Short mmCIF file of C-alpha atoms and ligand atoms in Angstrom, two decimals:
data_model
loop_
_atom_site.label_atom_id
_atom_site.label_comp_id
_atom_site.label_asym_id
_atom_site.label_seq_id
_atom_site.Cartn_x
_atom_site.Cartn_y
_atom_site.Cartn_z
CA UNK A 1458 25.23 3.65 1.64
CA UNK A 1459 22.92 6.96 1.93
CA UNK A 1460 23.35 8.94 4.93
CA UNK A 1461 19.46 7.67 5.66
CA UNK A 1462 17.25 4.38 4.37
CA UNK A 1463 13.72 4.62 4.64
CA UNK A 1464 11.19 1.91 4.22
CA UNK A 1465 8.71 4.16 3.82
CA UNK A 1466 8.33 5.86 -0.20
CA UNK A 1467 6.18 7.77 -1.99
CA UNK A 1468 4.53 7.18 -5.78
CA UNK A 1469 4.80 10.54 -7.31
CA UNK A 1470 2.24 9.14 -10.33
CA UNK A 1471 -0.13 8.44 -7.03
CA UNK A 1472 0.27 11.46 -5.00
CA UNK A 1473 -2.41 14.19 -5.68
CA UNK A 1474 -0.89 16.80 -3.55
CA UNK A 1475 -4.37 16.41 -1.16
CA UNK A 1476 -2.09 17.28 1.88
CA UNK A 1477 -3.86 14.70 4.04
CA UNK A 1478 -0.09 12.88 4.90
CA UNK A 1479 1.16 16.42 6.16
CA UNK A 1480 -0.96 16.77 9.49
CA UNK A 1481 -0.33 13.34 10.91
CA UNK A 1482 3.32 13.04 10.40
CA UNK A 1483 4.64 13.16 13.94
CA UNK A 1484 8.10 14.34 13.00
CA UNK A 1485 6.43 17.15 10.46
CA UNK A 1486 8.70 15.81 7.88
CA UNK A 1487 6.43 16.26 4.99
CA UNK A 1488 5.84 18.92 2.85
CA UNK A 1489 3.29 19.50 -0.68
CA UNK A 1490 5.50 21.40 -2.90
CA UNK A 1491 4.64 21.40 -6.93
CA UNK A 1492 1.38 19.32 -6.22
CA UNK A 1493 3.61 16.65 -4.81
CA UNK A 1494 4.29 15.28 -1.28
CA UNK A 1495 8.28 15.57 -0.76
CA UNK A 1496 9.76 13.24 2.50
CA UNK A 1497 12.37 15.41 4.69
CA UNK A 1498 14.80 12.35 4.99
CA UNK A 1499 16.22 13.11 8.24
CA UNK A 1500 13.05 13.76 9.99
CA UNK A 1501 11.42 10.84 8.73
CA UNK A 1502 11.30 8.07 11.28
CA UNK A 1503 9.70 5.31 8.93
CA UNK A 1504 6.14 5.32 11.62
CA UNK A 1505 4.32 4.40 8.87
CA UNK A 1506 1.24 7.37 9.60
CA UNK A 1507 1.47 8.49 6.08
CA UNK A 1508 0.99 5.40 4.71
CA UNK A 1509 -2.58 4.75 6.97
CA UNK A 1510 -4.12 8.18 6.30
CA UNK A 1511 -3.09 8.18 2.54
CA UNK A 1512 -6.64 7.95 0.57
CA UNK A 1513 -4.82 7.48 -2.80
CA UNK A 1514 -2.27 5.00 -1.53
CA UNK A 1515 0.93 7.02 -2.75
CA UNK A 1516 2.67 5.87 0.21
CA UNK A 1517 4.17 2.45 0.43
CA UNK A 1518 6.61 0.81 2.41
CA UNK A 1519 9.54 -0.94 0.87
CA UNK A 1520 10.36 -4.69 1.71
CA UNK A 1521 11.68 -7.61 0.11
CA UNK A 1522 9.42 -9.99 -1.23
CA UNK A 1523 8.64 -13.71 -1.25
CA UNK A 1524 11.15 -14.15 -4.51
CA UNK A 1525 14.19 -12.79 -2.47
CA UNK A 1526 13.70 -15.85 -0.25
CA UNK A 1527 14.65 -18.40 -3.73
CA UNK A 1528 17.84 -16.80 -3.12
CA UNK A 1529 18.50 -19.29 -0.26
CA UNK A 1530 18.56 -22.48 -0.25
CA UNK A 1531 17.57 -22.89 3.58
CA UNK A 1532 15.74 -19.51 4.06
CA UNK A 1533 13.73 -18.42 7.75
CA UNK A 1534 11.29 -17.29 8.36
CA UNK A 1535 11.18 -15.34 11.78
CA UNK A 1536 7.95 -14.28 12.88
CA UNK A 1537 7.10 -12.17 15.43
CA UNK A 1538 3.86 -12.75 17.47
CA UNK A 1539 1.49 -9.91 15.97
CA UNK A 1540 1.50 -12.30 12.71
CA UNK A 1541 -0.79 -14.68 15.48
CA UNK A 1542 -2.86 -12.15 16.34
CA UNK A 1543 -3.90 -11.77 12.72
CA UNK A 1544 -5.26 -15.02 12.26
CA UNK A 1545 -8.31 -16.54 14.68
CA UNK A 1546 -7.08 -18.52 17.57
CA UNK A 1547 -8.07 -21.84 16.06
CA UNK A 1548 -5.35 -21.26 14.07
CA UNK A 1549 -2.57 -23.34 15.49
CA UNK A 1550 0.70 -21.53 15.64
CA UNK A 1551 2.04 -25.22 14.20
CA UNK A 1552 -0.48 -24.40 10.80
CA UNK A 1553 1.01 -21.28 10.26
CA UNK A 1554 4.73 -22.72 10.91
CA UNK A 1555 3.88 -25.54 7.92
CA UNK A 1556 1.80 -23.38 5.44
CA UNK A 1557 4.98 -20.69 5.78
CA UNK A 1558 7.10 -23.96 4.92
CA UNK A 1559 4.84 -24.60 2.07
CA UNK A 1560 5.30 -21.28 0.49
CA UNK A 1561 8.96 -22.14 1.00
CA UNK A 1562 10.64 -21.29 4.53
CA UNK A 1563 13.03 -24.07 5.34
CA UNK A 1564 12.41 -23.35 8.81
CA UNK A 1565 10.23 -21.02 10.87
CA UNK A 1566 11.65 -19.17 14.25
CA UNK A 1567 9.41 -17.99 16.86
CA UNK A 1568 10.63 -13.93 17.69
CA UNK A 1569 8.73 -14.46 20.65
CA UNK A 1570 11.12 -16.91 22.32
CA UNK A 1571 14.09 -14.16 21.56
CA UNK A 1572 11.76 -11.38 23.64
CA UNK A 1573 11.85 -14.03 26.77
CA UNK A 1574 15.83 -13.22 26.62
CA UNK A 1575 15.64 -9.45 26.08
CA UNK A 1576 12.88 -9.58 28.86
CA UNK A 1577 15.51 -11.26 31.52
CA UNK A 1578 17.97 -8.66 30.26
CA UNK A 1579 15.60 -5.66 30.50
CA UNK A 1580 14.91 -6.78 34.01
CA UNK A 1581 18.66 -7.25 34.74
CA UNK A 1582 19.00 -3.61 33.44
CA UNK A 1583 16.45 -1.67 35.16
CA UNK A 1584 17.48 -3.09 38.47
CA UNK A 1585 21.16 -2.28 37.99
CA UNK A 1586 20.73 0.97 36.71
CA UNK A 1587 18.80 2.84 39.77
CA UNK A 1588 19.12 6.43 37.65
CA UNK A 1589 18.01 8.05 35.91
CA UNK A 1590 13.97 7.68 35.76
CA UNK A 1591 12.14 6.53 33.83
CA UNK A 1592 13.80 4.19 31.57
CA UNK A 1593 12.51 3.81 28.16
CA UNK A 1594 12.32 0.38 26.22
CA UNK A 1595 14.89 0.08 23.50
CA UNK A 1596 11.93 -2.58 21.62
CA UNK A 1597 10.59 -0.19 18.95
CA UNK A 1598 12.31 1.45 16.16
CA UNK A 1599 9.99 3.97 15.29
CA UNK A 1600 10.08 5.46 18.87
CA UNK A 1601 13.96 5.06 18.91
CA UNK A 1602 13.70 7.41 15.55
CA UNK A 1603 11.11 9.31 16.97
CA UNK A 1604 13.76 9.96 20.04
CA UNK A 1605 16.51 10.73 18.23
CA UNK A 1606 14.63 13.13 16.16
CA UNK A 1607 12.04 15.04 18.42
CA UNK A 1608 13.44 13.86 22.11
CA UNK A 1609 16.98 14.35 21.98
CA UNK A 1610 17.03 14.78 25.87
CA UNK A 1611 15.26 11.30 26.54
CA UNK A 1612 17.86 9.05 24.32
CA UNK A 1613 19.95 8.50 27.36
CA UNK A 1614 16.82 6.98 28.62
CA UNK A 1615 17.02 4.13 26.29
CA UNK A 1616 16.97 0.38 27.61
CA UNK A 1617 20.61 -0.23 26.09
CA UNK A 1618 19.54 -3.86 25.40
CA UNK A 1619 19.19 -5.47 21.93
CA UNK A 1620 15.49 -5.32 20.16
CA UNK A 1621 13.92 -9.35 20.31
CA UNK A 1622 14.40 -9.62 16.45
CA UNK A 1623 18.40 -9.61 16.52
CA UNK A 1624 18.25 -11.65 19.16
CA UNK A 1625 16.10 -14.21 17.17
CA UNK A 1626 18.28 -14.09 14.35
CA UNK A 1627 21.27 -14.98 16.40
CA UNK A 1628 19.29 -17.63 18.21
CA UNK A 1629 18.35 -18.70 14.47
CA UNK A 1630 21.16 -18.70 13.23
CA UNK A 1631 23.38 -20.71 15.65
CA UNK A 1632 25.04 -23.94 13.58
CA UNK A 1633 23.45 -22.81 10.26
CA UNK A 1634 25.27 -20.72 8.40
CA UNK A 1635 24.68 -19.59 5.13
CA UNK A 1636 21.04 -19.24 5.27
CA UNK A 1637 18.63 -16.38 4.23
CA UNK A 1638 16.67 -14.90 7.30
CA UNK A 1639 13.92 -13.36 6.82
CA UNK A 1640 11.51 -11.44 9.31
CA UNK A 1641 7.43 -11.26 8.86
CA UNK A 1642 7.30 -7.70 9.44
CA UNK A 1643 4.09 -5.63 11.00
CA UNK A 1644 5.73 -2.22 10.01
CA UNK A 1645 8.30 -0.24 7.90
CA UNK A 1646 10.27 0.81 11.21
CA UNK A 1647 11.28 -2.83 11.72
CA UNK A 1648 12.29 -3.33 7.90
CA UNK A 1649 14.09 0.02 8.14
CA UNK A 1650 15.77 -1.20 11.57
CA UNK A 1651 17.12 -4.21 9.70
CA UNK A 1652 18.64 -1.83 6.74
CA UNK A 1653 19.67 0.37 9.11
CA UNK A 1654 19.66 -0.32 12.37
CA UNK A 1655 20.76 2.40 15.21
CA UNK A 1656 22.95 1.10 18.42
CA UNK A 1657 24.26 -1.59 16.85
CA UNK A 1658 26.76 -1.41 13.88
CA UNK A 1659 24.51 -3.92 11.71
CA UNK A 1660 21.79 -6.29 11.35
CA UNK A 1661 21.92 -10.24 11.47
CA UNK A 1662 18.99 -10.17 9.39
CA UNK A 1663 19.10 -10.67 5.21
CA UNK A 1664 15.60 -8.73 5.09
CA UNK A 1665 12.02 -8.53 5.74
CA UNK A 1666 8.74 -9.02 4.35
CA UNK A 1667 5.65 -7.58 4.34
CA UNK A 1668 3.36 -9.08 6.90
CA UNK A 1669 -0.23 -8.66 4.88
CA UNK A 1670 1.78 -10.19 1.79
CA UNK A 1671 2.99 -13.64 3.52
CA UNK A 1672 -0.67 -13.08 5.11
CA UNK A 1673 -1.98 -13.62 1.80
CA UNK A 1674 0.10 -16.23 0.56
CA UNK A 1675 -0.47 -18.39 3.15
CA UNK A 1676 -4.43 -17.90 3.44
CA UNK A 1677 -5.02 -20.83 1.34
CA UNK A 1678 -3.22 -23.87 2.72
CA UNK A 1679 -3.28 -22.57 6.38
CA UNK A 1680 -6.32 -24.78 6.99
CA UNK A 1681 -5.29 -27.34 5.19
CA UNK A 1682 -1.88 -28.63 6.49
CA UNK A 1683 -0.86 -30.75 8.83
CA UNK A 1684 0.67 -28.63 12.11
CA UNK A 1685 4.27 -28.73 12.40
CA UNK A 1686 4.64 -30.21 16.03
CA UNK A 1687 6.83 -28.19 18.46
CA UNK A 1688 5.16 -24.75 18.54
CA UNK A 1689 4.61 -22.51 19.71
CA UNK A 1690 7.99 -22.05 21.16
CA UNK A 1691 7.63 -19.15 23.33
CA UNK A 1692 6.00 -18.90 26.20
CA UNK A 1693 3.39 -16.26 27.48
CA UNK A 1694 5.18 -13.75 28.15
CA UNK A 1695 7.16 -13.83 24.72
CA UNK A 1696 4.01 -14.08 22.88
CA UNK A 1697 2.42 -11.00 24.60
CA UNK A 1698 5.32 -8.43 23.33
CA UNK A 1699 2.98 -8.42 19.98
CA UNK A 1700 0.38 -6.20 22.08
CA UNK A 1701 0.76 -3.01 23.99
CA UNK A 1702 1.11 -3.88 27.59
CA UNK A 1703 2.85 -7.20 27.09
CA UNK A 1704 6.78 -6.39 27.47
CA UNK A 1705 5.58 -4.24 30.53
CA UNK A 1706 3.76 -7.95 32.43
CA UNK A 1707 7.21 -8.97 32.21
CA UNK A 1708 9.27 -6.58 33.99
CA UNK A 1709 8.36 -5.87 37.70
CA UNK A 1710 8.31 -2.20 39.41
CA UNK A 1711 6.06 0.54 38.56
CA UNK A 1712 5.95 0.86 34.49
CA UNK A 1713 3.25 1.95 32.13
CA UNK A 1714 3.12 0.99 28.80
CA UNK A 1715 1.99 3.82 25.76
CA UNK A 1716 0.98 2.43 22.07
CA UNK A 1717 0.08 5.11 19.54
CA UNK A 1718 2.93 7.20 18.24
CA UNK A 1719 0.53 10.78 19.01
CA UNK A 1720 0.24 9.14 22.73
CA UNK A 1721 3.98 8.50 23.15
CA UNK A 1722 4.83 12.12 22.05
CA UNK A 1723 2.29 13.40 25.04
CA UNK A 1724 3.87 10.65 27.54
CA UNK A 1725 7.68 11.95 26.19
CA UNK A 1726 6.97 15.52 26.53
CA UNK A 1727 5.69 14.80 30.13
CA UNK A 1728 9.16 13.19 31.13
CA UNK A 1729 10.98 16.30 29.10
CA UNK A 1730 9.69 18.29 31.28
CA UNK A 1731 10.60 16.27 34.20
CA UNK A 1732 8.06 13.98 35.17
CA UNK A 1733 7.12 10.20 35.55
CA UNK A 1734 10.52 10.29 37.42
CA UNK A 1735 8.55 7.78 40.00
CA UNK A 1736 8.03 5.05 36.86
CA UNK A 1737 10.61 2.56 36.54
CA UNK A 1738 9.92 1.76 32.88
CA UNK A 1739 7.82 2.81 29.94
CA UNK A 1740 6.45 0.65 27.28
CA UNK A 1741 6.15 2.69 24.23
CA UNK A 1742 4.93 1.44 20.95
CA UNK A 1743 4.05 3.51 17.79
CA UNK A 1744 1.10 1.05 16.46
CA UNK A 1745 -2.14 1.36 18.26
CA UNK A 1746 -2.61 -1.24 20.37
CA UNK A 1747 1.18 -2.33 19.69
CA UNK A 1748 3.17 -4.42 16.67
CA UNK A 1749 -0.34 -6.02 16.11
CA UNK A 1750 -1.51 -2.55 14.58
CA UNK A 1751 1.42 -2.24 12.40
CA UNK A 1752 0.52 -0.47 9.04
CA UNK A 1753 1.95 -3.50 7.50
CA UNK A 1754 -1.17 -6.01 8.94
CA UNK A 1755 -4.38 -6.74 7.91
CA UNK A 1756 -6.13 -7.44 11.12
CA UNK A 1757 -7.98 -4.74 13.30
CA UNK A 1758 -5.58 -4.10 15.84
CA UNK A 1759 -7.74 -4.34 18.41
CA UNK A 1760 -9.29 -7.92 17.18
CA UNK A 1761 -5.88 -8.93 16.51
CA UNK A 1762 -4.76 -7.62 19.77
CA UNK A 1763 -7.56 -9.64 21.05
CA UNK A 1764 -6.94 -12.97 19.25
CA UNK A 1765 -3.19 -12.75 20.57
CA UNK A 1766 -4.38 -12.23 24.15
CA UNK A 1767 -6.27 -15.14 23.94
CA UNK A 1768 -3.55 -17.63 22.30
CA UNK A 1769 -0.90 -16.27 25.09
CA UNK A 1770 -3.34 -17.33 27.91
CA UNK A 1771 -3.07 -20.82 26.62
CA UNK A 1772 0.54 -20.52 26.84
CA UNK A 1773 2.48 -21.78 29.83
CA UNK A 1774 3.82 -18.79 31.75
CA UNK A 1775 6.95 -19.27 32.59
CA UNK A 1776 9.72 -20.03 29.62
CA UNK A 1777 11.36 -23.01 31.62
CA UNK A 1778 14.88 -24.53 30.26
CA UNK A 1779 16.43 -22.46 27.87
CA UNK A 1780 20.06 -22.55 26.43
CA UNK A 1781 22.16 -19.38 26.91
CA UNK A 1782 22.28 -16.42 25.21
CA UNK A 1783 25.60 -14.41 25.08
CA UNK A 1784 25.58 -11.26 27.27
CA UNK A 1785 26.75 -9.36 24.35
CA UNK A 1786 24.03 -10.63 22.14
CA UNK A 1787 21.55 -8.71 24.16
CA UNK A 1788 23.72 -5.60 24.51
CA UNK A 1789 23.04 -2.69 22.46
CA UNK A 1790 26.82 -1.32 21.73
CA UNK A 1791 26.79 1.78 19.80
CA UNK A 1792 25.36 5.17 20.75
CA UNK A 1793 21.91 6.61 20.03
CA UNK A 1794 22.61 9.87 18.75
CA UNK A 1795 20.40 12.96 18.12
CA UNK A 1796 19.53 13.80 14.66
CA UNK A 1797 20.17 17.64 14.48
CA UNK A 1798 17.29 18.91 12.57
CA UNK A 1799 15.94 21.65 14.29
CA UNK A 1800 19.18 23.76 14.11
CA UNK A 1801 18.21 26.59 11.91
CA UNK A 1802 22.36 26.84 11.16
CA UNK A 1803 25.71 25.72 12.71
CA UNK A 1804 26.95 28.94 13.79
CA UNK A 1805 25.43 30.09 16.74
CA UNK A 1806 24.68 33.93 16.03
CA UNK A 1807 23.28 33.24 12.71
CA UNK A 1808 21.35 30.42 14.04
CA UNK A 1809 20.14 33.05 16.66
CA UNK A 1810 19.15 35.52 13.77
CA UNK A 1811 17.43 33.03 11.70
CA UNK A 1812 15.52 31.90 15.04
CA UNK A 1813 13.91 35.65 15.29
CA UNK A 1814 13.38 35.82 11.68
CA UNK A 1815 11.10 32.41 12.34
CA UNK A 1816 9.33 34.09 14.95
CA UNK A 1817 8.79 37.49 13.62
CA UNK A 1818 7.67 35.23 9.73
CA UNK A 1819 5.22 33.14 12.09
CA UNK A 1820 3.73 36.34 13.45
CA UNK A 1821 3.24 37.51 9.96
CA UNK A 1822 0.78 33.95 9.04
CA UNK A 1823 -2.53 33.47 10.29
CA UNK A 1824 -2.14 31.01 12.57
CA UNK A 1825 -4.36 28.78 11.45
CA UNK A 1826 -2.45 25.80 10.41
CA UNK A 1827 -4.48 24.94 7.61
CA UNK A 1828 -1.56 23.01 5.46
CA UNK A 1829 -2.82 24.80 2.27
CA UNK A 1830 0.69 25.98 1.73
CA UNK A 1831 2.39 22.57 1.88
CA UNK A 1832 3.64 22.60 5.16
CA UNK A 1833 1.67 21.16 8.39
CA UNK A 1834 1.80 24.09 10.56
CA UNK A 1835 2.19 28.35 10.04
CA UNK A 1836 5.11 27.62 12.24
CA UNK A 1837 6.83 25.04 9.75
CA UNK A 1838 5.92 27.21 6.96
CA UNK A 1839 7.61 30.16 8.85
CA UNK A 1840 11.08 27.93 9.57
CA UNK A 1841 10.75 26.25 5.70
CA UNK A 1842 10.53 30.28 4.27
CA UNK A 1843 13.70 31.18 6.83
CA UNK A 1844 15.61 27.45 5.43
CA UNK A 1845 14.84 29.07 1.79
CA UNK A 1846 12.16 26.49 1.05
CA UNK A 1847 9.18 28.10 0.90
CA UNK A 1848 8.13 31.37 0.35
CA UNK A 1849 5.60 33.58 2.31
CA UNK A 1850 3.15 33.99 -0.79
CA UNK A 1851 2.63 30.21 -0.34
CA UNK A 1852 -0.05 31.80 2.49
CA UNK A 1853 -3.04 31.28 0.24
CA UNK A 1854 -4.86 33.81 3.15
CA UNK A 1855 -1.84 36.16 3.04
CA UNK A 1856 -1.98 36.01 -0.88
CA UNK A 1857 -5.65 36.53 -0.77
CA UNK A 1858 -4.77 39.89 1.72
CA UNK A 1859 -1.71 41.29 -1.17
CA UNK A 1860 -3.93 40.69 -4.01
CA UNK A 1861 -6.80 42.50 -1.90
CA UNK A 1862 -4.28 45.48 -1.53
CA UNK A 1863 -3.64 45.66 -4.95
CA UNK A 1864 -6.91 45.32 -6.18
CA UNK A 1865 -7.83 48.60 -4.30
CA UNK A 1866 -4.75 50.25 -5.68
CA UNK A 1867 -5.66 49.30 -9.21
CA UNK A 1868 -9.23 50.53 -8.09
CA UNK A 1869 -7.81 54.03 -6.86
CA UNK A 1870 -4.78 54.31 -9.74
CA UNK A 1871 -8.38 53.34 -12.39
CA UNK A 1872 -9.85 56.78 -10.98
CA UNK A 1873 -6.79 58.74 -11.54
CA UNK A 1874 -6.09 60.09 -15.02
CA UNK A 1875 -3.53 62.26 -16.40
CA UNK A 1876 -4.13 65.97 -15.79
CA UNK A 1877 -4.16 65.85 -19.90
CA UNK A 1878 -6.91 63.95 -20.07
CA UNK A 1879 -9.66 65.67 -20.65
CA UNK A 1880 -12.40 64.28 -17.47
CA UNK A 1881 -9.45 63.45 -15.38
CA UNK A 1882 -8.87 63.42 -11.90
CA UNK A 1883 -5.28 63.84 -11.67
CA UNK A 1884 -3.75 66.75 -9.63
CA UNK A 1885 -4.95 70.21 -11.21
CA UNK A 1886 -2.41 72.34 -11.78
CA UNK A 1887 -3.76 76.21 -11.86
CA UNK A 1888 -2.77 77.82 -15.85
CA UNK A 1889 -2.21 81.48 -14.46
S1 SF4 B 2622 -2.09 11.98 1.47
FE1 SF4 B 2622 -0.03 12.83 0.99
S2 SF4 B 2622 0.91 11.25 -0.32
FE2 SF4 B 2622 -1.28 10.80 -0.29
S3 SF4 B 2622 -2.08 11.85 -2.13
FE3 SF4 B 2622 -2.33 13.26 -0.38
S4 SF4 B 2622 -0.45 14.53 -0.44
FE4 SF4 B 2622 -0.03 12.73 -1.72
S1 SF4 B 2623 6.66 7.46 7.89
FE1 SF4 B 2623 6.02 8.67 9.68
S2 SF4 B 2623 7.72 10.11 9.99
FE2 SF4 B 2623 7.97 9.29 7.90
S3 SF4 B 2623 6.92 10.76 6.58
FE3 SF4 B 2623 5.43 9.13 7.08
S4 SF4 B 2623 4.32 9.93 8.88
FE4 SF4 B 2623 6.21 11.14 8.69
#
C-alpha cells in the first residue's frame, strides 16, 4: 500500500499549466512545474478545491463505479443524506431507495440513522471529557487531513468517536455477510477515508461512488417507481448531518458549527492561538454549506441545503427504539497523528539553517504572490528553492530585473572597444 491514497488525480493531457488550482489549495500542496500541475502527496488532504476551480477539468476524483457493484451478489448501497438534498422534496426518500434498487442495490441503508448513534456518543463524549476546549468533531475527513497537516496542535481536539459512515456499514452489515457495500459519496475526502481511513486501522466499507454519477443513473426511473415502504429511516436529526449546522442541533452546550474549508482554517487558527476556549464543540465541514456542497454533487449547495432542511422538518424528531450499537463501534481507536511537512530537515541545526535561508530567499522575491512561478505564494517558492525544487529564476519579475542588468551591461560592454580598434573607447594607453 503507498505511504498516501488520494481520491483526488490529475489528467496531465488536461492540465494547461493555467495555475488557477495553486491559489485555492488550502494545504498549498500544488505546484506548476514543466507546464504541468504536480500534487505534493503528503500535503494533499483530498478537499476537493482543485477539482471546483479547475476550468479545464484536469482534476478528478477517483471512485469506483456502478460496474464494481456486479461484483456482489447482494451489494448496498449506503447513502448519506446530502444525496436528498439533491433531489426536490417531492422526491420520496422511498423513490430514491427503489430506483437505486433498480440500477441494482440489493438493499439501500440510510447513513443518517448511523449519525443518530455517533450523535448519542458525541454527546456522551463532550460531557465526559470537561478539557480541553473546544472539542472538534471527528465527522469530516477533509478537516481531519486538514488537522493533521496544517493544525498539528488541534488533533488532540478531535471527537475520538467513529465518523456516521462506519457506523452504517456495521449497522449494514449485521447478519449479512459477504456483501459489497457501497457508499453514495458527496466528496473525494469520504472515498479517500474509506481507502484510507485515519484513527481506525481500516474501513468496513468495499468502496464508494460518485454521488453526481448514481445521480444520473437514477434520474430516469426515480419518478417512475413505486416507493419502497419503510423510509426514511432516520430521524431529524440524522437527516440534518447532510447540512452545516445539523450535527451541532444535536449536541447541547455552546457549539458553533463552520462549513467552508477557507472558514475552518480562520476558525482553527483562532483556537491555535488560544481562543473559543468558552465553546464546547465545533462543527466543521469543508463543503460550503456542508456534505450537500460536496464537489462530488450536482445540486447548488445552498438549494440542496435547502431541499434537505425541508425533508428533515417532516421528519419526526426524536429517533425512538433503536437496537444497540457496540461501544467500540463508535470508538475511534488509533491515533491522529501529525503529518510532518513543514520540517525543512530532521536535524535540528540544519533545519535551523535552511529556516534562515527561507527567510533571507523570501526577502529576495517580490512579494507579490502572483503564482507565475508555479508555486502559490513568494513564501512557498522561497521554501520549494531551499527543498531544491525550484529555483529563484522561476521569479518571472526577478528574471525580468537579471535580464534588465545584463541588458545594460551588454549596452555599456557594446560602447567599449579594444584600444586597437581604431574609434574605440577602451582605456587609452599614452605611446610615449
Ligand atoms: S487549474 Fe490547475 S489542474 Fe487545472 S489546468 Fe490549471 S494548472 Fe492544470
Ligand atoms: S484536493 Fe485539496 S488539498 Fe488536495 S491538491 Fe486539491 S485543493 Fe489541494
Amino acid at each position: 500500500m503507498p505511504e498516501y491514497f488520494h481520491s483526488v488525480t490529475l489528467d496531465r493531457d488536461k492540465c494547461k499549466g493555467c495555475t488557477n488550482c495553486i491559489k485555492g489549495c488550502p494545504t498549498e500542496a500544488i505546484r506548476v512545474r514543466d507546464g504541468k500541475a504536480v500534487i505534493i502527496e503528503e500535503r494533499c488532504i483530498d478537499c476537493g478545491e482543485c477539482i471546483r476551480v479547475c476550468p479545464n477539468r484536469a482534476k478528478a476524483a477517483l471512485t469506483e463505479g456502478l460496474k464494481d457493484i456486479a461484483r456482489f451478489q447482494r451489494p448496498i448501497a449506503l447513502i448519506p443524506p446530502s444525496f436528498y438534498g439533491q433531489f426536490p422534496p417531492q422526491v420520496s426518500p422511498g423513490s430514491i431507495a427503489a430506483a437505486l434498487q433498480a440500477i441494482g442495490f440489493a438493499r439501500v441503508v440510510e447513513v443518517g440513522l448511523a449519525a443518530e448513534y455517533v450523535t448519542e456518543a458525541v454527546v456522551k463524549y463532550v460531557k465526559e471529557h470537561r478539557t480541553p476546549r473546544p472539542l472538534i468533531s471527528s465527522a469530516c475527513p477533509a478537516v481531519i487531513r486538514l488537522i493533521q497537516v496544517r493544525f498539528p496542535s488541534l488533533a488532540d481536539l478531535i471527537i475520538r468517536v467513529e465518523a456516521p459512515i462506519e457506523v452504517a456499514a456495521v449497522i449494514a452489515r449485521e447478519g449479512e455477510e459477504g456483501e459489497g457495500m457501497f457508499f453514495i459519496s458527496p466528496c473525494p475526502a469520504k472515498v479517500t477515508s474509506i481507502k484510507q481511513p485515519v484513527g481506525r486501522a481500516s474501513s468496513g466499507l468495499d468502496g464508494a461512488l460518485s454521488m453526481a454519477e448514481v445521480f444520473g443513473q437514477i434520474l430516469p426511473v426515480v419518478r417512475r417507481v413505486e416507493p419502497l415502504p419503510g423510509y426514511p429511516q432516520a430521524s431529524r436529526i440524522g437527516t440534518s448531518w447532510g447540512r452545516s449546522g445539523g450535527e451541532r442541533e444535536g449536541v447541547a452546550g455552546r457549539s458553533l458549527a463552520v462549513h467552508g474549508i477557507h472558514h475552518v482554517i480562520k476558525i482553527f487558527e483562532l483556537i491555535e492561538q488560544g481562543g473559543l476556549t468558552d465553546y464546547e464543540f465545533i462543527e466543521a465541514q469543508s463543503c460550503p454549506a456542508g456534505c450537500v456542497g460536496g464537489c462530488l454533487t450536482v445540486e447548488n449547495p445552498f438549494v440542496a441545503e435547502t431541499n434537505l432542511r425541508y425533508i428533515a422538518s417532516t421528519y419526526p424528531r426524536g429517533w425512538g427504539q433503536r437496537p444497540k450499537v457496540a461501544d467500540e463501534v463508535l470508538r475511534l481507536v488509533k491515533p491522529i497523528t501529525p503529518r510532518k511537512i513543514w520540517q525543512l530537515d530532521d536535524d535540528a541545526a540544519r533545519a535551523m539553517a535552511k529556516l534562515l535561508l527561507l527567510q533571507e530567499t523570501e526577502k529576495e522575491l517580490p512579494g507579490l504572490d502572483c503564482g507565475s512561478c508555479g508555486s502559490p505564494s513568494c513564501r512557498t517558492l522561497a521554501e520549494d528553492i531551499v527543498r531544491g525544487r525550484a529555483s529563484i529564476n522561476d521569479c518571472i519579475f526577478n528574471l525580468r530585473e537579471r535580464v534588465r542588468r545584463l541588458a545594460e551591461e551588454m549596452v555599456d560592454l557594446a560602447g567599449k572597444l579594444p584600444p586597437a580598434m581604431a574609434g574605440g573607447e577602451g582605456e587609452t594607453i599614452d605611446p610615449k
